[in-house]
XYZ file of C-alpha atoms in Angstrom:
313
model
C 0.044 0.044 0.013
C 1.410 3.383 -0.996
C 0.518 6.403 0.918
C 0.131 9.655 -1.216
C 1.221 12.690 0.787
C 1.587 16.266 -0.551
C 5.152 17.284 -0.214
C 5.680 20.948 0.771
C 8.971 22.487 -0.198
C 10.288 24.955 2.423
C 11.128 28.410 1.250
C 14.627 28.942 -0.094
C 15.208 25.245 -0.915
C 14.195 25.429 -4.672
C 16.654 25.015 -7.340
C 17.466 28.130 -9.262
C 16.242 28.651 -12.743
C 18.541 26.781 -15.204
C 19.791 24.161 -12.694
C 17.514 21.364 -14.226
C 17.921 22.548 -17.773
C 14.295 24.034 -17.926
C 12.571 20.539 -17.695
C 10.666 18.634 -15.055
C 12.864 17.211 -12.451
C 11.008 13.865 -12.277
C 12.740 11.138 -13.958
C 10.933 10.150 -17.308
C 8.852 13.280 -17.596
C 10.939 15.777 -19.624
C 8.157 18.329 -19.951
C 9.134 22.059 -19.797
C 8.636 23.932 -16.645
C 5.977 26.577 -16.386
C 6.993 30.115 -15.274
C 7.476 30.450 -11.432
C 5.314 32.528 -9.187
C 6.521 35.395 -7.076
C 10.065 35.099 -8.513
C 10.451 31.500 -7.327
C 11.760 28.893 -9.765
C 9.908 25.580 -10.257
C 11.401 22.157 -10.247
C 8.321 20.178 -11.420
C 5.921 20.799 -14.307
C 2.953 19.966 -11.865
C 2.027 18.998 -8.408
C 1.330 15.469 -9.482
C 5.011 15.099 -10.805
C 6.287 16.586 -7.558
C 4.355 14.081 -5.442
C 5.215 11.086 -7.532
C 8.959 12.244 -7.383
C 9.073 12.402 -3.606
C 7.031 9.220 -3.299
C 9.548 7.478 -5.488
C 12.347 8.777 -3.383
C 10.677 7.542 -0.166
C 10.147 4.211 -1.801
C 13.824 3.979 -2.665
C 15.093 4.982 0.796
C 12.850 2.907 3.012
C 9.364 1.328 3.015
C 7.076 3.807 4.889
C 5.003 2.431 7.701
C 1.216 2.786 7.368
C -0.327 5.339 9.676
C -1.132 3.925 13.050
C -1.553 5.087 16.631
C 2.307 5.508 16.742
C 2.260 7.804 13.602
C 4.185 10.617 15.132
C 7.023 8.267 16.248
C 7.157 6.683 12.885
C 7.288 10.065 11.296
C 10.081 11.152 13.673
C 11.973 7.922 12.869
C 11.537 8.567 9.152
C 12.724 12.231 9.748
C 15.739 10.907 11.672
C 16.631 8.521 8.900
C 16.353 11.266 6.315
C 18.558 13.671 8.448
C 21.101 10.917 8.782
C 21.063 10.263 5.118
C 21.489 14.102 4.443
C 24.396 14.218 6.929
C 26.020 11.120 5.132
C 25.547 12.736 1.700
C 26.890 16.132 3.056
C 29.887 14.242 4.497
C 30.450 12.294 1.253
C 30.157 15.709 -0.679
C 32.788 17.243 1.781
C 35.092 14.244 1.219
C 34.627 14.542 -2.569
C 35.342 18.163 -2.731
C 38.168 17.994 -0.242
C 40.659 17.720 -3.000
C 38.844 20.102 -5.302
C 39.292 23.958 -5.452
C 37.796 25.401 -2.208
C 36.879 28.660 -3.959
C 34.645 26.876 -6.495
C 32.817 24.447 -4.168
C 32.677 26.493 -0.966
C 29.203 27.745 -2.037
C 28.118 24.104 -2.775
C 29.141 23.138 0.794
C 27.554 26.137 2.345
C 24.211 25.511 0.640
C 24.291 21.819 1.583
C 24.938 22.816 5.184
C 22.170 25.340 5.012
C 19.802 22.573 3.605
C 20.908 20.361 6.523
C 20.242 23.018 9.101
C 16.834 23.802 7.497
C 16.141 20.072 7.832
C 17.173 20.043 11.305
C 14.960 23.032 12.075
C 12.093 21.266 10.345
C 12.805 18.092 12.431
C 12.791 20.143 15.594
C 9.571 21.756 14.616
C 8.100 18.303 13.722
C 9.190 16.838 17.159
C 7.512 19.691 18.900
C 4.367 19.309 16.960
C 4.331 15.493 17.477
C 4.709 15.967 21.195
C 1.842 18.335 21.328
C -0.497 16.342 19.098
C -0.821 13.529 16.691
C -2.185 16.048 14.102
C 1.381 17.187 13.578
C 2.140 14.021 11.647
C 1.125 15.823 8.381
C 3.688 18.590 9.203
C 6.253 15.960 10.163
C 5.635 14.349 6.650
C 6.024 17.787 5.075
C 9.254 18.240 7.034
C 10.390 14.843 5.963
C 9.525 15.706 2.364
C 11.508 18.863 2.790
C 14.380 16.909 4.293
C 14.182 14.512 1.326
C 14.223 17.396 -1.058
C 17.227 18.758 0.884
C 18.828 15.369 0.684
C 18.194 15.161 -3.149
C 19.622 18.624 -3.482
C 22.615 17.708 -1.313
C 23.088 14.646 -3.436
C 22.882 16.795 -6.678
C 25.389 19.208 -5.284
C 27.597 16.360 -4.154
C 27.395 14.881 -7.690
C 28.152 18.430 -9.036
C 31.105 18.598 -6.749
C 32.184 15.140 -7.797
C 32.153 16.237 -11.348
C 34.086 19.341 -10.433
C 36.571 17.157 -8.696
C 36.887 14.929 -11.738
C 37.294 18.002 -13.800
C 40.031 19.216 -11.528
C 41.655 15.776 -11.801
C 41.583 16.107 -15.605
C 43.046 19.554 -15.284
C 45.638 18.065 -12.796
C 46.527 15.479 -15.382
C 46.909 18.144 -18.072
C 48.919 20.203 -15.697
C 51.209 17.158 -14.977
C 51.653 16.549 -18.661
C 52.545 20.270 -19.085
C 54.883 19.898 -16.133
C 56.591 16.895 -17.738
C 56.894 18.717 -21.035
C 58.351 21.663 -19.043
C 60.823 19.295 -17.308
C 61.744 17.840 -20.587
C 62.356 21.312 -22.002
C 64.306 22.221 -19.008
C 66.557 19.028 -19.379
C 67.032 20.023 -23.093
C 67.911 23.524 -21.999
C 70.296 21.954 -19.420
C 72.058 19.878 -22.060
C 72.210 22.960 -24.410
C 73.616 24.926 -21.312
C 76.288 22.317 -20.767
C 77.217 22.305 -24.492
C 77.312 26.095 -24.394
C 79.373 25.904 -21.214
C 81.806 23.445 -22.857
C 82.028 25.782 -26.051
C 82.506 28.662 -23.565
C 85.420 26.793 -21.890
C 87.022 25.942 -25.147
C 86.731 29.563 -26.340
C 88.117 30.702 -22.999
C 91.088 28.284 -23.474
C 91.608 29.638 -26.963
C 91.433 33.165 -25.699
C 93.942 32.507 -22.986
C 96.315 30.971 -25.543
C 95.845 34.008 -27.804
C 96.401 36.356 -24.904
C 99.655 34.550 -23.956
C 100.855 34.527 -27.495
C 99.999 38.268 -27.855
C 101.841 38.979 -24.567
C 104.861 36.958 -25.826
C 104.797 38.908 -29.104
C 104.351 42.118 -27.185
C 107.321 41.304 -24.939
C 109.500 40.681 -27.952
C 108.207 43.790 -29.762
C 108.971 45.747 -26.642
C 112.502 44.307 -26.397
C 112.999 45.132 -30.082
C 111.578 48.596 -29.566
C 113.964 49.091 -26.714
C 116.964 48.056 -28.686
C 115.801 50.217 -31.605
C 115.297 53.141 -29.226
C 118.841 52.655 -27.640
C 120.281 52.508 -31.070
C 118.439 55.706 -32.115
C 119.660 57.439 -29.009
C 123.205 56.358 -29.799
C 122.877 57.476 -33.465
C 121.437 60.691 -32.282
C 124.230 61.343 -29.858
C 126.679 60.574 -32.535
C 124.912 62.745 -35.034
C 124.889 65.580 -32.469
C 128.668 65.220 -31.887
C 129.202 65.184 -35.639
C 127.181 68.228 -36.048
C 128.888 70.004 -33.278
C 132.239 69.209 -34.773
C 131.119 70.313 -38.222
C 129.518 73.495 -36.830
C 132.814 74.323 -35.022
C 134.722 73.778 -38.318
C 132.078 75.981 -40.233
C 132.401 78.611 -37.569
C 136.132 78.473 -37.830
C 136.064 78.739 -41.574
C 133.494 81.567 -41.422
C 135.615 83.379 -38.919
C 138.742 83.037 -41.179
C 136.727 84.094 -44.188
C 135.432 87.115 -42.308
C 138.968 87.995 -41.169
C 140.221 87.798 -44.741
C 137.258 89.866 -45.983
C 138.018 92.434 -43.367
C 141.778 92.466 -44.483
C 140.772 92.649 -48.244
C 138.269 95.481 -47.311
C 140.927 97.348 -45.439
C 143.278 96.967 -48.396
C 140.740 98.072 -50.817
C 139.950 101.074 -48.671
C 143.531 102.010 -48.510
C 143.767 101.655 -52.274
C 140.719 103.817 -52.680
C 142.181 106.372 -50.380
C 145.443 106.416 -52.285
C 143.515 106.586 -55.641
C 141.438 109.384 -54.252
C 144.452 111.271 -53.125
C 146.112 110.816 -56.552
C 143.003 111.959 -58.208
C 142.907 115.102 -56.098
C 146.446 115.825 -56.962
C 145.763 115.371 -60.679
C 142.674 117.514 -60.514
C 144.733 120.180 -58.822
C 147.327 119.941 -61.562
C 144.657 120.113 -64.300
C 142.886 123.156 -62.743
C 146.398 124.940 -62.531
C 147.166 123.985 -66.096
C 143.703 125.143 -67.189
C 143.990 128.380 -65.409
C 147.348 129.069 -67.223
C 145.866 128.228 -70.582
C 142.872 130.469 -70.171
C 144.796 133.537 -68.851
C 147.396 134.064 -71.783
C 145.377 134.429 -75.050
C 142.906 136.961 -73.907
C 144.437 140.112 -75.611
C 144.873 138.714 -79.144
C 141.356 137.658 -79.311
C 140.178 141.289 -78.771
C 142.558 142.535 -81.591
C 141.223 140.052 -84.027
C 137.631 141.111 -83.304
C 138.271 144.806 -83.992
C 139.897 144.153 -87.353
C 137.050 142.147 -88.511
C 134.808 145.026 -87.705
C 136.745 147.627 -89.699
C 136.673 145.267 -92.822
C 133.051 145.426 -93.210
C 131.464 148.306 -95.344
């Protein structure tokens, strides 16, 4: 015998729009959900599907006892069983999401804990109502239905958390593959670095050899330059001595030539003076002779002039 009881969902326990894909939550129905009332999202297309769904859940969990004189106690037992099942599912969900990302599943755990607390609150309310009167059995069944809904929601969230955990495991596997690839690249880079270090050491050896050869050549060039410098200094000293001797000889020759020139000049001056004195004497003689010649024939000249005048008519 199956007891049909209207299940009442507590406020705030409904699945948000889009969680069930826009279809009825009951298995085998698949009809689209009608629009919600007062902003609340629906889970079932009708009350019949909702009642059949929760009755099916009660049939899977345990066989409900028929209503009897001890109805409240049976309801409390059923409620306790549902609460234990909800706690177990919440623990399983916590264990499944322990290895998952806390940031992404913290909301799921918080909502599961809230559902459990709401179920506890409904259980406390149902216990108080059962203690007061047997008429509270309906409320206990409603609380049990709410606890079942919370259990189902917790199971769904646990399944989602498991899927998230599997997705994280896949991501971890992909990350591990990437890490292995990075390690392989790092090893290849290490080998290349070792080869580069060997090449660098060889280049350093060649550089040291070249530096040593250059230093040896520089030493020999410095010695040769020193010998050349000393030879140049010696040649310069000899050239300076030779130039000093030649300069002294030239100075002596120039002095002798100057002395000879002065002697020749003195002799020329003496000859000039003598020639000038002779010239002065000769001039004096010529002037005296000229004076004598010009003074004697003056009178005959005047006589010849008068006779010429008388001859003219």
